[in-house]
Amino acid sequence: EFIHSAEVGVKSGWLDDRLVLNVTGFHYWYKDLQVFDIVNEVGALPTQQLLNSDARVWGAEVELQARPLPGLSIQGGFGFLSGHFVDFTVEKAVGQPRGQGALTTFNYDGNPLIAAPRYSVSAIVDYEIPLGSIGSLIPGYDVSWRSKVYLDPQKLELIAQPAYWLQNARLTYRTPDGRIEVAGW
């Protein structure tokens, strides 16, 4: 694989860095991106074959961090990604034994990259509760969402992963010197 990349961004902080905003945009040009594809011929076990394709990717990310009160930390992020295969065709034996019959051409040109969500959103909230000389407790919550992704270069709906949410809660104890943490999720 080879990649040429370009990225431009801005990192900023206000109010003594209690509010931080980072924004970036990027573009990638892949040459010979390694891609796995399924080969399913009659009389043989399905196998993966390694292919190479060119690809183009561009996107943007926005991150926001805020500390509005002592001990309270709020973070959020948004990502946009547009990635697709370029000039990608494959010939495979379909529904016939290996070496018999004609090969079928599959054109993956323009299909989205594997496991690359178009949109992603995340947020984290932590609040440190001081317990004086015995340390502190830090309850936290995070949530993230990813849009639908395809898990093969053919863009098959059957094995696509629908959009999904993940949520996590955590409680952390931190020693007074901050060197040790014990957490449960």
PDB file of N, CA and C in Angstrom, residues 37-41 47 49 51 89-96 101-106 108 152-154 156:
ATOM      1  N   ASP A  37     -11.502  -9.980  -0.326  1.00  0.00           N
ATOM      2  CA  ASP A  37     -12.758 -10.284  -1.007  1.00  0.00           C
ATOM      3  C   ASP A  37     -13.024 -11.778  -0.842  1.00  0.00           C
ATOM      4  N   ILE A  38     -14.295 -12.166  -0.833  1.00  0.00           N
ATOM      5  CA  ILE A  38     -14.686 -13.566  -0.664  1.00  0.00           C
ATOM      6  C   ILE A  38     -14.742 -14.261  -2.027  1.00  0.00           C
ATOM      7  N   VAL A  39     -14.135 -15.448  -2.096  1.00  0.00           N
ATOM      8  CA  VAL A  39     -14.226 -16.310  -3.273  1.00  0.00           C
ATOM      9  C   VAL A  39     -15.042 -17.518  -2.847  1.00  0.00           C
ATOM     10  N   ASN A  40     -16.159 -17.781  -3.533  1.00  0.00           N
ATOM     11  CA  ASN A  40     -17.075 -18.851  -3.147  1.00  0.00           C
ATOM     12  C   ASN A  40     -17.381 -19.690  -4.384  1.00  0.00           C
ATOM     13  N   GLU A  41     -16.520 -20.666  -4.653  1.00  0.00           N
ATOM     14  CA  GLU A  41     -16.679 -21.503  -5.839  1.00  0.00           C
ATOM     15  C   GLU A  41     -17.316 -22.831  -5.460  1.00  0.00           C
ATOM     16  N   THR A  47     -13.276 -18.768   0.671  1.00  0.00           N
ATOM     17  CA  THR A  47     -11.986 -18.253   1.132  1.00  0.00           C
ATOM     18  C   THR A  47     -11.915 -16.755   0.873  1.00  0.00           C
ATOM     19  N   GLN A  49      -9.595 -13.708  -0.593  1.00  0.00           N
ATOM     20  CA  GLN A  49      -8.435 -13.452  -1.429  1.00  0.00           C
ATOM     21  C   GLN A  49      -8.037 -11.993  -1.241  1.00  0.00           C
ATOM     22  N   LEU A  51      -6.739  -8.582  -2.589  1.00  0.00           N
ATOM     23  CA  LEU A  51      -6.741  -7.799  -3.827  1.00  0.00           C
ATOM     24  C   LEU A  51      -6.119  -6.437  -3.540  1.00  0.00           C
ATOM     25  N   THR A  89     -11.930  -3.569 -10.542  1.00  0.00           N
ATOM     26  CA  THR A  89     -12.710  -4.671 -11.094  1.00  0.00           C
ATOM     27  C   THR A  89     -12.013  -5.990 -10.749  1.00  0.00           C
ATOM     28  N   VAL A  90     -12.821  -7.042 -10.569  1.00  0.00           N
ATOM     29  CA  VAL A  90     -12.328  -8.365 -10.183  1.00  0.00           C
ATOM     30  C   VAL A  90     -13.041  -9.402 -11.031  1.00  0.00           C
ATOM     31  N   GLU A  91     -12.313 -10.433 -11.458  1.00  0.00           N
ATOM     32  CA  GLU A  91     -12.919 -11.560 -12.164  1.00  0.00           C
ATOM     33  C   GLU A  91     -12.915 -12.771 -11.249  1.00  0.00           C
ATOM     34  N   LYS A  92     -14.123 -13.389 -11.078  1.00  0.00           N
ATOM     35  CA  LYS A  92     -14.258 -14.545 -10.196  1.00  0.00           C
ATOM     36  C   LYS A  92     -15.120 -15.608 -10.868  1.00  0.00           C
ATOM     37  N   ALA A  93     -14.846 -16.877 -10.523  1.00  0.00           N
ATOM     38  CA  ALA A  93     -15.710 -17.983 -10.922  1.00  0.00           C
ATOM     39  C   ALA A  93     -16.879 -17.997  -9.948  1.00  0.00           C
ATOM     40  N   VAL A  94     -18.095 -17.883 -10.449  1.00  0.00           N
ATOM     41  CA  VAL A  94     -19.266 -17.816  -9.598  1.00  0.00           C
ATOM     42  C   VAL A  94     -20.209 -18.962  -9.963  1.00  0.00           C
ATOM     43  N   GLY A  95     -20.573 -19.757  -8.960  1.00  0.00           N
ATOM     44  CA  GLY A  95     -21.528 -20.837  -9.174  1.00  0.00           C
ATOM     45  C   GLY A  95     -21.015 -21.945 -10.068  1.00  0.00           C
ATOM     46  N   GLN A  96     -19.702 -22.132 -10.124  1.00  0.00           N
ATOM     47  CA  GLN A  96     -19.121 -23.188 -10.956  1.00  0.00           C
ATOM     48  C   GLN A  96     -17.808 -23.637 -10.332  1.00  0.00           C
ATOM     49  N   GLY A 101     -15.896 -23.072 -16.998  1.00  0.00           N
ATOM     50  CA  GLY A 101     -16.801 -21.991 -17.359  1.00  0.00           C
ATOM     51  C   GLY A 101     -16.108 -20.639 -17.402  1.00  0.00           C
ATOM     52  N   ALA A 102     -16.907 -19.627 -17.691  1.00  0.00           N
ATOM     53  CA  ALA A 102     -16.388 -18.272 -17.831  1.00  0.00           C
ATOM     54  C   ALA A 102     -16.321 -17.578 -16.477  1.00  0.00           C
ATOM     55  N   LEU A 103     -15.430 -16.638 -16.366  1.00  0.00           N
ATOM     56  CA  LEU A 103     -15.325 -15.823 -15.165  1.00  0.00           C
ATOM     57  C   LEU A 103     -16.324 -14.676 -15.235  1.00  0.00           C
ATOM     58  N   THR A 104     -16.799 -14.260 -14.091  1.00  0.00           N
ATOM     59  CA  THR A 104     -17.713 -13.127 -13.999  1.00  0.00           C
ATOM     60  C   THR A 104     -16.928 -11.920 -13.521  1.00  0.00           C
ATOM     61  N   THR A 105     -17.140 -10.772 -14.160  1.00  0.00           N
ATOM     62  CA  THR A 105     -16.457  -9.541 -13.771  1.00  0.00           C
ATOM     63  C   THR A 105     -17.323  -8.769 -12.780  1.00  0.00           C
ATOM     64  N   PHE A 106     -16.716  -8.387 -11.665  1.00  0.00           N
ATOM     65  CA  PHE A 106     -17.378  -7.560 -10.656  1.00  0.00           C
ATOM     66  C   PHE A 106     -16.718  -6.193 -10.685  1.00  0.00           C
ATOM     67  N   TYR A 108     -16.271  -2.916  -8.659  1.00  0.00           N
ATOM     68  CA  TYR A 108     -16.411  -2.291  -7.350  1.00  0.00           C
ATOM     69  C   TYR A 108     -16.090  -0.800  -7.396  1.00  0.00           C
ATOM     70  N   ASP A 152     -17.627  -5.571   2.990  1.00  0.00           N
ATOM     71  CA  ASP A 152     -16.960  -6.182   1.844  1.00  0.00           C
ATOM     72  C   ASP A 152     -16.946  -5.174   0.700  1.00  0.00           C
ATOM     73  N   PRO A 153     -16.087  -5.366  -0.298  1.00  0.00           N
ATOM     74  CA  PRO A 153     -16.006  -4.377  -1.377  1.00  0.00           C
ATOM     75  C   PRO A 153     -17.199  -4.386  -2.327  1.00  0.00           C
ATOM     76  N   GLN A 154     -18.040  -5.443  -2.254  1.00  0.00           N
ATOM     77  CA  GLN A 154     -19.186  -5.530  -3.157  1.00  0.00           C
ATOM     78  C   GLN A 154     -20.339  -4.639  -2.737  1.00  0.00           C
ATOM     79  N   LEU A 156     -22.479  -5.343  -0.286  1.00  0.00           N
ATOM     80  CA  LEU A 156     -23.612  -6.242  -0.086  1.00  0.00           C
ATOM     81  C   LEU A 156     -24.411  -5.840   1.151  1.00  0.00           C
TER      82      LEU A 156
END
